[in-house]
Amino acid sequence: MTANKSLLLLPGDGIGPEVMAQVVRVCDWLAAKRSIAFDLTEDLVGGCAYDAHGKPLADATLKTARKVDAVLLGAVGGPQYDQLDFAVRPEAGLLALRKERGLFANLRPAMVFPALADASTLKREVVEGLDIMIVRELTGGVYFGEPRGIFPLDDGQEKGVNTQAYTTSEIRRVAEVAFDLARKRAGRVCSVEKANVMESGRLWRKVVTATHAAGFTDVGLSHMYADNCAMQLVRDPKQFDVIVTDNLFGDMLSDEAAMLTGSLGMLPSASLGAGDETGRRPALYEPVHGSAPDIAGQGIANPIAMILSFAMCLRYSFGLGEEADLVEGAVARVLDRGIRTGDIMAEGCTRVGTGGMGDAILAELDLAVA
Ligand code: IPM
Ligand code: MG
């Protein structure tokens, strides 16, 4: 038995609890079949935390998050919380976790499983074999910049203000993550900003260029304006390997990239902080999809993004690359066999619910080690 790995599970709102339940089954499988035990703690985040505590992230929850090896999060939000103040909205719980844990690098892979190439709204030849990694800066930029607020003007109007700001070190550290990742992939980084109109973009380009020159000249570097990148992603997405960009552009481009793959229900993400002396780094793993309140509670949500987020956790937080491969391989084979949740359903395939997809993945895992 290896030492137990501690995980904080924050299923959150909407479909979060349903998809998280399938991850717990995969944890149990790893304990039973691979002798990898996890200490699981479960807590609230988002709207359900607001209902229980009057805020979307209780202090005690944050305290637990600081102690564990990694946090797994389902999804936050729902229409019943739309009228709340920003500070207590479900999303604020997620943003606080990212900021408090210093999770500055958000890794959002967008890959097309061979079996799903026809699920994309783009032509098969445009997306087949697609494998992009978007590295989104997650604790800076317009999401957190000051000043921010809605301010009264003398003439009776109001003015809404947000600030896009980046420092040299904030840009450098996320660029380093992108270059490091590119080394283990196809070796190309495309840095994305709007240096043609924004000072923060000019600094972004300057620092990324300097970071590259200082230690990553073995990696290819190109630069692209964000609007062009949005266009290139639908024109010829396979030109990209790693894309590194700021918080807001990364938010939008990662949704766009995710949809190239056919369904938001497929895409995992990892949010990583800086490592300490022992190499331990704060980490949070969550699917890119949201809480999908329209289908919550029906047992039909696709749990694959959540399960693949757990696979990223195995790989990046626990160094369990072999187990991550097992999980990812099981997902790919389930798709090859034509097992589908509603969001990726196609003619001639077998439609299953959330639990049915979990069953199928566990069955493939069993076969893989039999
Ligand atoms: C995401 C989401 C969040 C964001 C929301 C829920 C605050 O869209 O993780 O991409 O904007 O970062
Ligand atoms: Mg988003």
CSV table of N, CA, C and O and ligand atoms in Angstrom, one decimal, residues 76-77 90-92 94-95 98 106 108 136 138 143 247-248 250-252 254-255 269 286-290, ligand 1:
chain,number,residue,atom,x,y,z
A,76,VAL,N,-20.3,24.8,-10.4
A,76,VAL,CA,-21.0,25.7,-9.6
A,76,VAL,C,-22.0,26.6,-10.4
A,76,VAL,O,-21.8,26.8,-11.5
A,77,GLY,N,-23.1,27.0,-9.7
A,77,GLY,CA,-24.0,28.0,-10.3
A,77,GLY,C,-25.4,27.4,-10.6
A,77,GLY,O,-25.6,26.2,-10.6
A,90,PRO,N,-22.3,31.9,-6.6
A,90,PRO,CA,-21.6,30.6,-6.7
A,90,PRO,C,-20.2,30.7,-7.3
A,90,PRO,O,-19.3,30.1,-6.8
A,91,GLU,N,-20.2,31.5,-8.4
A,91,GLU,CA,-18.9,31.6,-9.1
A,91,GLU,C,-17.8,32.2,-8.2
A,91,GLU,O,-16.6,31.9,-8.4
A,92,ALA,N,-18.2,33.1,-7.3
A,92,ALA,CA,-17.2,33.7,-6.4
A,92,ALA,C,-16.5,32.6,-5.5
A,92,ALA,O,-15.3,32.8,-5.2
A,94,LEU,N,-15.7,29.6,-6.5
A,94,LEU,CA,-14.6,29.1,-7.4
A,94,LEU,C,-13.5,30.0,-7.6
A,94,LEU,O,-12.3,29.7,-7.5
A,95,LEU,N,-13.8,31.3,-7.8
A,95,LEU,CA,-12.8,32.3,-8.0
A,95,LEU,C,-11.9,32.5,-6.8
A,95,LEU,O,-10.7,32.6,-6.8
A,98,ARG,N,-9.5,29.6,-6.6
A,98,ARG,CA,-8.4,29.8,-7.5
A,98,ARG,C,-7.4,30.8,-7.0
A,98,ARG,O,-6.2,30.6,-7.0
A,106,ASN,N,-4.0,27.4,-15.7
A,106,ASN,CA,-5.1,26.5,-15.9
A,106,ASN,C,-4.9,25.8,-17.3
A,106,ASN,O,-4.8,26.4,-18.3
A,108,ARG,N,-6.1,23.4,-20.1
A,108,ARG,CA,-7.4,23.0,-20.7
A,108,ARG,C,-7.1,22.2,-22.0
A,108,ARG,O,-7.0,22.9,-23.1
A,136,ARG,N,-4.3,28.7,-19.7
A,136,ARG,CA,-5.0,30.0,-19.4
A,136,ARG,C,-4.4,30.6,-18.1
A,136,ARG,O,-4.5,29.8,-17.1
A,138,LEU,N,-4.8,32.3,-14.7
A,138,LEU,CA,-6.1,32.1,-13.9
A,138,LEU,C,-6.3,33.0,-12.7
A,138,LEU,O,-7.3,33.0,-12.1
A,143,TYR,N,-10.2,39.6,-14.4
A,143,TYR,CA,-11.0,38.9,-13.4
A,143,TYR,C,-10.7,39.4,-12.0
A,143,TYR,O,-11.5,39.3,-11.1
A,247,ASN,N,-6.3,35.5,-18.7
A,247,ASN,CA,-7.5,34.9,-18.0
A,247,ASN,C,-8.8,35.0,-18.9
A,247,ASN,O,-9.5,34.0,-19.1
A,248,LEU,N,-9.1,36.2,-19.4
A,248,LEU,CA,-10.3,36.4,-20.1
A,248,LEU,C,-10.3,35.8,-21.5
A,248,LEU,O,-11.2,35.1,-21.9
A,250,GLY,N,-8.4,33.4,-22.4
A,250,GLY,CA,-8.4,32.0,-22.1
A,250,GLY,C,-9.8,31.4,-21.8
A,250,GLY,O,-10.1,30.3,-22.2
A,251,ASP,N,-10.6,32.2,-21.1
A,251,ASP,CA,-11.9,31.7,-20.8
A,251,ASP,C,-12.7,31.5,-22.1
A,251,ASP,O,-13.3,30.5,-22.3
A,252,MET,N,-12.6,32.4,-23.0
A,252,MET,CA,-13.4,32.4,-24.2
A,252,MET,C,-12.8,31.3,-25.2
A,252,MET,O,-13.5,30.5,-25.8
A,254,SER,N,-11.0,28.8,-24.6
A,254,SER,CA,-11.1,27.4,-24.2
A,254,SER,C,-12.5,26.9,-24.4
A,254,SER,O,-12.7,25.7,-24.7
A,255,ASP,N,-13.5,27.7,-24.3
A,255,ASP,CA,-14.9,27.2,-24.6
A,255,ASP,C,-14.9,26.9,-26.1
A,255,ASP,O,-15.5,25.9,-26.5
A,269,SER,N,-10.0,19.8,-16.9
A,269,SER,CA,-9.0,20.9,-16.7
A,269,SER,C,-8.3,20.7,-15.4
A,269,SER,O,-8.8,20.1,-14.5
A,286,GLU,N,-11.1,20.2,-12.5
A,286,GLU,CA,-12.6,20.4,-12.7
A,286,GLU,C,-12.9,20.3,-14.2
A,286,GLU,O,-12.0,20.6,-15.0
A,287,PRO,N,-14.1,19.8,-14.5
A,287,PRO,CA,-14.5,19.8,-15.9
A,287,PRO,C,-14.7,21.2,-16.4
A,287,PRO,O,-15.0,22.1,-15.6
A,288,VAL,N,-14.5,21.4,-17.7
A,288,VAL,CA,-14.7,22.7,-18.3
A,288,VAL,C,-16.2,23.1,-18.3
A,288,VAL,O,-16.6,24.2,-18.3
A,289,HIS,N,-17.1,22.0,-18.4
A,289,HIS,CA,-18.5,22.3,-18.5
A,289,HIS,C,-19.0,22.9,-17.2
A,289,HIS,O,-18.4,22.9,-16.1
A,290,GLY,N,-20.2,23.5,-17.3
A,290,GLY,CA,-20.8,24.1,-16.1
A,290,GLY,C,-21.8,23.2,-15.4
A,290,GLY,O,-21.7,21.9,-15.5
B,1,IPM,C1,-14.6,28.8,-16.4
B,1,IPM,C2,-15.9,29.4,-16.0
B,1,IPM,C3,-15.6,30.4,-14.9
B,1,IPM,C4,-14.7,31.5,-15.4
B,1,IPM,C5,-16.9,31.0,-14.2
B,1,IPM,C6,-17.8,29.9,-13.7
B,1,IPM,C7,-16.5,32.0,-13.1
B,1,IPM,O1,-16.5,30.0,-17.1
B,1,IPM,O2,-14.0,28.1,-15.5
B,1,IPM,O3,-14.2,28.9,-17.6
B,1,IPM,O4,-15.2,32.5,-16.0
B,1,IPM,O5,-13.5,31.4,-15.2
